Amino acid sequence: MTKLKLLWRRRKTLIVAFMAATGSFLLGVTLPINLRATGPAAPMQAQVLAVSQSQEQKPISNVNGIKGAIAHRVEFSQQALAQLQEIRFQSAVPSQFKGTTIREAKLDSQHKAIALTFDDGPWPKTTTQILDILKENNIKATFFWVGRYLQTYPELGKQVAAAGHAIGNHTWNHQYLKYNEYGAAREIDRTSSLIEELTGVKTSMFRPPGGILNNGLAAYAQKKNYAVVMWSADSFDWRTLTESLMDNVMRQANSGGIVLMHDGGGNRARTVKALPDIIARLRNEGYSFVTVPELLQMQKQDLQQQETAQK
């Protein structure tokens, strides 16, 4: 009897264990997944799934609001793209001027336009001050940047581009050296790449430091289809007194002219001080202010009109 009781107890234990396991299995299969997923020990993914399922079961009550938000985002993206394209155009030179050297534009008597240009920036304080003066006078100018300064002050460069001014290449280091093609490529290509990276502008204008045309830089720029932009009116703002800057500009000013000034490379307080008076004098004499690409575009249109008239 003792052995029989012992066998019976073992059998009973096995039966109970089997029934408990079977019940746990059935409970696990039949319990809804979203209920199990939200338990305190549930994995995070299961909780997210449960929330997603519960949200999917609810009707969307603000469809118009969502559509409006999407439309607003699309419209904003289109505006940003249009603005970028406009900035790119403002720094684009008409194709017939690429690979050439330009000192001024040839305009007919109906136009009296001039381009203000600023070299050696971007530069702390001075560039911002010049931007403010140009904005107050509703003028777009052309800035020729030194790559290493743009690398140091990228936010200033972005401000210039965002304000709609034209941008040109003024080498990476601004040195008066002889360059082979490899050295010239490093000076010019590196600067243009940084300009495009920071502003989206793919510039087609190059100005050689010091106006030197025979040290390899201008030759490489022309080979790469840049317009080499010189100037017709030099302010000599790097060496003369403030009072003389305006006289220097006015004495050389002409329709289609390109004025050389500086916003960087040193202390340009004299340029900042003289600029409002220079603008006022030129405006009183009937000049309108344009960028270098706009100036060349005006020359292109004049040539086209002359060709049409001759036919």
Coordinates of C-alpha atoms in Angstrom, one line a residue:
M1 CA 0.0 0.0 0.0
T2 CA 2.9 2.3 0.7
K3 CA 4.3 1.8 -2.8
L4 CA 0.9 2.2 -4.4
K5 CA 0.3 5.5 -2.6
L6 CA 3.7 6.8 -3.6
L7 CA 3.1 6.0 -7.3
W8 CA -0.4 7.6 -7.1
R9 CA 1.0 10.8 -5.6
R10 CA 3.7 11.0 -8.3
R11 CA 1.1 10.5 -11.1
K12 CA -1.1 13.2 -9.5
T13 CA 1.8 15.6 -9.4
L14 CA 2.6 15.0 -13.1
I15 CA -1.0 15.5 -14.1
V16 CA -1.2 18.8 -12.2
A17 CA 2.0 20.1 -13.7
F18 CA 0.8 19.1 -17.2
M19 CA -2.5 20.8 -16.7
A20 CA -0.8 24.0 -15.4
A21 CA 1.5 24.1 -18.4
T22 CA -1.3 23.5 -20.8
G23 CA -3.4 26.3 -19.2
S24 CA -0.4 28.7 -19.4
F25 CA 0.1 27.9 -23.1
L26 CA -3.6 28.4 -23.9
L27 CA -3.7 31.6 -21.9
G28 CA -0.7 32.9 -23.8
V29 CA -2.1 32.1 -27.2
T30 CA -5.6 33.5 -26.6
L31 CA -4.7 36.7 -24.6
P32 CA -4.9 39.7 -27.1
I33 CA -1.5 41.0 -28.1
N34 CA -2.2 44.6 -27.3
L35 CA -3.2 43.6 -23.7
R36 CA 0.0 41.6 -23.3
A37 CA 2.1 44.3 -24.8
T38 CA 1.1 47.0 -22.3
G39 CA 2.0 44.9 -19.3
P40 CA 4.7 46.3 -16.9
A41 CA 7.3 43.8 -18.2
A42 CA 6.5 44.3 -22.0
P43 CA 9.3 45.4 -24.4
M44 CA 9.3 49.0 -25.7
Q45 CA 8.6 47.9 -29.3
A46 CA 5.5 46.1 -28.2
Q47 CA 4.3 49.1 -26.3
V48 CA 4.8 51.3 -29.4
L49 CA 2.9 48.7 -31.5
A50 CA 0.0 48.8 -29.1
V51 CA -0.1 52.6 -29.2
S52 CA 0.0 52.6 -33.0
Q53 CA -2.8 50.0 -33.2
S54 CA -5.0 52.0 -30.8
Q55 CA -4.3 55.2 -32.8
E56 CA -5.1 53.5 -36.1
Q57 CA -8.4 52.4 -34.7
K58 CA -9.4 56.1 -34.0
P59 CA -10.7 58.2 -36.9
I60 CA -8.5 61.2 -37.9
S61 CA -10.5 64.2 -36.9
N62 CA -8.1 67.0 -38.3
V63 CA -7.5 65.9 -41.9
N64 CA -7.7 69.5 -43.2
G65 CA -5.2 70.6 -40.6
I66 CA -2.7 67.9 -41.6
K67 CA -3.2 68.7 -45.3
G68 CA -2.7 72.4 -44.6
A69 CA 0.6 71.7 -42.7
I70 CA 1.8 69.5 -45.6
A71 CA 0.9 72.2 -48.1
H72 CA 2.7 74.8 -46.0
R73 CA 5.8 72.7 -45.8
V74 CA 5.8 72.1 -49.6
E75 CA 5.3 75.8 -50.2
F76 CA 8.1 76.7 -47.9
S77 CA 10.4 74.3 -49.7
Q78 CA 9.5 75.8 -53.0
Q79 CA 10.2 79.3 -51.8
A80 CA 13.6 78.2 -50.4
L81 CA 14.5 76.6 -53.7
A82 CA 13.4 79.7 -55.6
Q83 CA 15.5 81.9 -53.3
L84 CA 18.5 79.7 -53.8
Q85 CA 18.1 79.7 -57.6
E86 CA 17.8 83.5 -57.5
I87 CA 21.0 83.8 -55.5
R88 CA 22.8 81.5 -58.0
F89 CA 21.5 83.7 -60.8
Q90 CA 22.8 86.8 -59.2
S91 CA 26.3 85.5 -59.3
A92 CA 26.1 84.0 -62.8
V93 CA 27.9 85.8 -65.7
P94 CA 26.4 85.7 -69.2
S95 CA 28.2 83.0 -71.2
Q96 CA 29.9 85.3 -73.7
F97 CA 31.9 86.9 -70.9
K98 CA 33.2 83.7 -69.4
G99 CA 36.9 83.1 -70.0
T100 CA 37.5 86.8 -70.7
T101 CA 38.9 89.7 -68.7
I102 CA 36.5 92.5 -67.8
R103 CA 37.3 96.0 -66.6
E104 CA 33.9 97.6 -67.2
A105 CA 30.7 97.1 -69.2
K106 CA 30.0 98.9 -72.4
L107 CA 26.5 100.4 -72.1
D108 CA 24.5 102.6 -74.4
S109 CA 23.6 106.2 -73.5
Q110 CA 20.2 105.1 -72.1
H111 CA 21.9 103.4 -69.1
K112 CA 23.9 105.0 -66.3
A113 CA 24.7 102.1 -64.1
I114 CA 27.7 101.2 -61.9
A115 CA 28.8 98.3 -59.8
L116 CA 30.2 98.5 -56.3
T117 CA 32.6 95.7 -55.4
F118 CA 34.3 94.7 -52.2
D119 CA 37.4 92.6 -51.8
D120 CA 39.2 90.5 -49.2
G121 CA 36.3 89.6 -46.9
P122 CA 34.3 88.3 -45.2
W123 CA 35.7 90.3 -42.3
P124 CA 34.3 90.8 -38.7
K125 CA 32.5 94.0 -38.1
T126 CA 33.3 95.7 -41.4
T127 CA 31.4 93.3 -43.6
T128 CA 28.3 93.7 -41.4
Q129 CA 28.6 97.4 -41.4
I130 CA 28.8 97.6 -45.2
L131 CA 25.9 95.2 -45.5
D132 CA 23.8 97.5 -43.3
I133 CA 24.7 100.6 -45.4
L134 CA 23.8 98.7 -48.6
K135 CA 20.5 97.6 -47.2
E136 CA 19.6 101.1 -46.1
N137 CA 20.2 102.3 -49.6
N138 CA 18.6 99.3 -51.3
I139 CA 21.7 98.4 -53.2
K140 CA 23.1 95.1 -54.3
A141 CA 26.9 94.8 -54.6
T142 CA 29.5 92.2 -55.5
F143 CA 31.8 90.6 -52.9
F144 CA 35.1 88.9 -53.9
W145 CA 36.0 86.5 -51.0
V146 CA 39.2 85.1 -49.7
G147 CA 38.7 81.4 -49.0
R148 CA 40.6 81.2 -45.7
Y149 CA 38.6 84.2 -44.3
L150 CA 35.3 82.6 -45.4
Q151 CA 36.4 79.5 -43.6
T152 CA 37.0 81.5 -40.5
Y153 CA 33.8 83.6 -40.7
P154 CA 31.2 81.4 -42.5
E155 CA 28.2 83.0 -40.9
L156 CA 29.2 86.4 -42.4
G157 CA 29.4 84.8 -45.8
K158 CA 26.0 83.3 -45.4
Q159 CA 24.6 86.8 -44.5
V160 CA 26.1 88.3 -47.7
A161 CA 24.5 85.6 -49.8
A162 CA 21.2 85.7 -48.0
A163 CA 21.0 89.5 -48.6
G164 CA 21.2 88.8 -52.4
H165 CA 24.6 90.2 -53.2
A166 CA 26.8 88.6 -55.9
I167 CA 29.8 86.6 -54.9
G168 CA 33.1 86.1 -56.6
N169 CA 36.4 84.2 -56.0
H170 CA 39.5 86.0 -54.7
T171 CA 41.7 82.9 -54.1
W172 CA 42.3 81.1 -50.9
N173 CA 45.4 82.9 -49.5
H174 CA 45.5 86.2 -51.3
Q175 CA 49.2 86.0 -52.1
Y176 CA 51.2 87.8 -54.8
L177 CA 53.1 84.7 -56.0
K178 CA 53.9 82.9 -59.2
Y179 CA 51.7 79.8 -59.5
N180 CA 51.9 76.7 -61.7
E181 CA 48.6 75.1 -62.7
Y182 CA 48.4 72.9 -59.7
G183 CA 49.0 75.8 -57.2
A184 CA 46.5 78.0 -59.0
A185 CA 43.9 75.1 -58.9
R186 CA 44.3 74.8 -55.2
E187 CA 43.8 78.6 -54.7
I188 CA 40.8 78.9 -56.9
D189 CA 39.0 75.5 -56.8
R190 CA 39.2 75.3 -53.0
T191 CA 37.6 78.7 -52.6
S192 CA 34.8 78.1 -55.1
S193 CA 34.0 74.8 -53.4
L194 CA 33.7 76.4 -50.0
I195 CA 31.5 79.2 -51.4
E196 CA 29.2 76.7 -53.0
E197 CA 29.2 74.5 -49.8
L198 CA 28.2 77.4 -47.5
T199 CA 25.9 79.5 -49.8
G200 CA 24.8 77.3 -52.7
V201 CA 26.4 79.8 -55.1
K202 CA 28.5 78.3 -58.0
T203 CA 30.3 81.5 -58.9
S204 CA 31.7 82.2 -62.3
M205 CA 33.7 85.4 -61.3
F206 CA 37.3 85.6 -60.3
R207 CA 39.4 88.6 -59.3
P208 CA 43.2 88.1 -58.9
P209 CA 44.8 89.6 -55.8
G210 CA 46.4 92.9 -56.5
G211 CA 45.0 92.8 -60.0
I212 CA 48.0 90.7 -61.2
L213 CA 47.2 89.0 -64.5
N214 CA 50.4 87.2 -65.3
N215 CA 51.2 85.0 -62.3
G216 CA 49.2 81.9 -63.4
L217 CA 46.0 82.6 -61.5
A218 CA 44.1 84.5 -64.1
A219 CA 45.2 82.0 -66.8
Y220 CA 43.8 79.1 -64.8
A221 CA 40.6 81.0 -64.0
Q222 CA 40.0 81.6 -67.7
K223 CA 40.8 78.0 -68.6
K224 CA 38.1 77.1 -66.1
N225 CA 35.6 79.5 -67.7
Y226 CA 35.6 82.2 -65.1
A227 CA 35.1 85.8 -66.0
V228 CA 38.2 87.6 -64.7
V229 CA 36.7 90.8 -63.2
M230 CA 39.0 93.8 -62.8
W231 CA 37.9 97.4 -62.2
S232 CA 37.6 100.8 -63.8
A233 CA 37.5 102.9 -60.6
D234 CA 39.9 102.3 -57.8
S235 CA 39.0 103.9 -54.4
F236 CA 42.5 103.3 -53.1
D237 CA 40.8 102.8 -49.7
W238 CA 43.7 100.7 -48.5
R239 CA 46.1 103.7 -48.5
T240 CA 44.2 107.0 -48.6
L241 CA 42.3 109.2 -46.1
T242 CA 38.5 108.9 -45.9
E243 CA 38.1 112.3 -47.5
S244 CA 40.0 111.2 -50.6
L245 CA 38.1 108.0 -51.2
M246 CA 35.0 109.7 -52.6
D247 CA 37.2 111.9 -54.9
N248 CA 39.0 108.9 -56.2
V249 CA 35.8 107.1 -57.0
M250 CA 34.0 110.2 -58.5
R251 CA 37.0 111.1 -60.7
Q252 CA 37.0 107.6 -62.3
A253 CA 33.3 106.9 -62.3
N254 CA 31.6 106.1 -65.6
S255 CA 28.5 104.3 -66.9
G256 CA 29.2 100.6 -66.9
G257 CA 32.0 101.1 -64.4
I258 CA 33.2 98.7 -61.7
V259 CA 34.4 100.3 -58.4
L260 CA 37.0 98.6 -56.3
M261 CA 36.7 98.9 -52.5
H262 CA 37.5 96.5 -49.6
D263 CA 35.5 95.1 -46.7
G264 CA 38.2 92.9 -45.4
G265 CA 41.9 92.2 -45.1
G266 CA 42.5 94.9 -42.5
N267 CA 41.1 97.9 -40.9
R268 CA 38.4 99.2 -43.3
A269 CA 36.9 101.9 -41.1
R270 CA 37.7 104.5 -43.7
T271 CA 35.7 102.6 -46.3
V272 CA 32.7 102.3 -44.0
K273 CA 32.8 106.0 -43.2
A274 CA 33.1 107.1 -46.8
L275 CA 30.6 104.6 -48.4
P276 CA 27.3 106.5 -47.6
D277 CA 28.7 109.7 -49.2
I278 CA 30.0 107.8 -52.2
I279 CA 26.6 106.3 -52.7
A280 CA 24.8 109.7 -52.3
R281 CA 27.1 111.4 -54.8
L282 CA 26.8 108.7 -57.4
R283 CA 23.0 108.6 -57.0
N284 CA 22.8 112.4 -57.3
E285 CA 24.7 112.1 -60.6
G286 CA 22.0 109.7 -61.9
Y287 CA 23.8 106.4 -61.4
S288 CA 21.8 103.2 -60.5
F289 CA 23.6 100.5 -58.6
V290 CA 23.8 96.9 -59.9
T291 CA 26.0 93.8 -59.4
V292 CA 28.7 92.9 -61.8
P293 CA 26.6 90.0 -63.4
E294 CA 23.7 92.5 -63.8
L295 CA 26.0 95.0 -65.4
L296 CA 27.2 92.4 -67.9
Q297 CA 23.6 91.3 -68.5
M298 CA 22.8 94.9 -69.4
Q299 CA 25.6 94.9 -71.9
K300 CA 24.4 91.7 -73.4
Q301 CA 20.9 93.1 -73.9
D302 CA 22.3 96.3 -75.5
L303 CA 24.2 94.2 -77.9
Q304 CA 21.2 92.1 -78.8
Q305 CA 19.1 95.2 -79.3
Q306 CA 21.7 96.7 -81.6
E307 CA 21.9 93.4 -83.6
T308 CA 18.1 93.4 -83.9
A309 CA 18.0 97.0 -85.1
Q310 CA 20.6 96.3 -87.8
K311 CA 18.6 93.5 -89.3

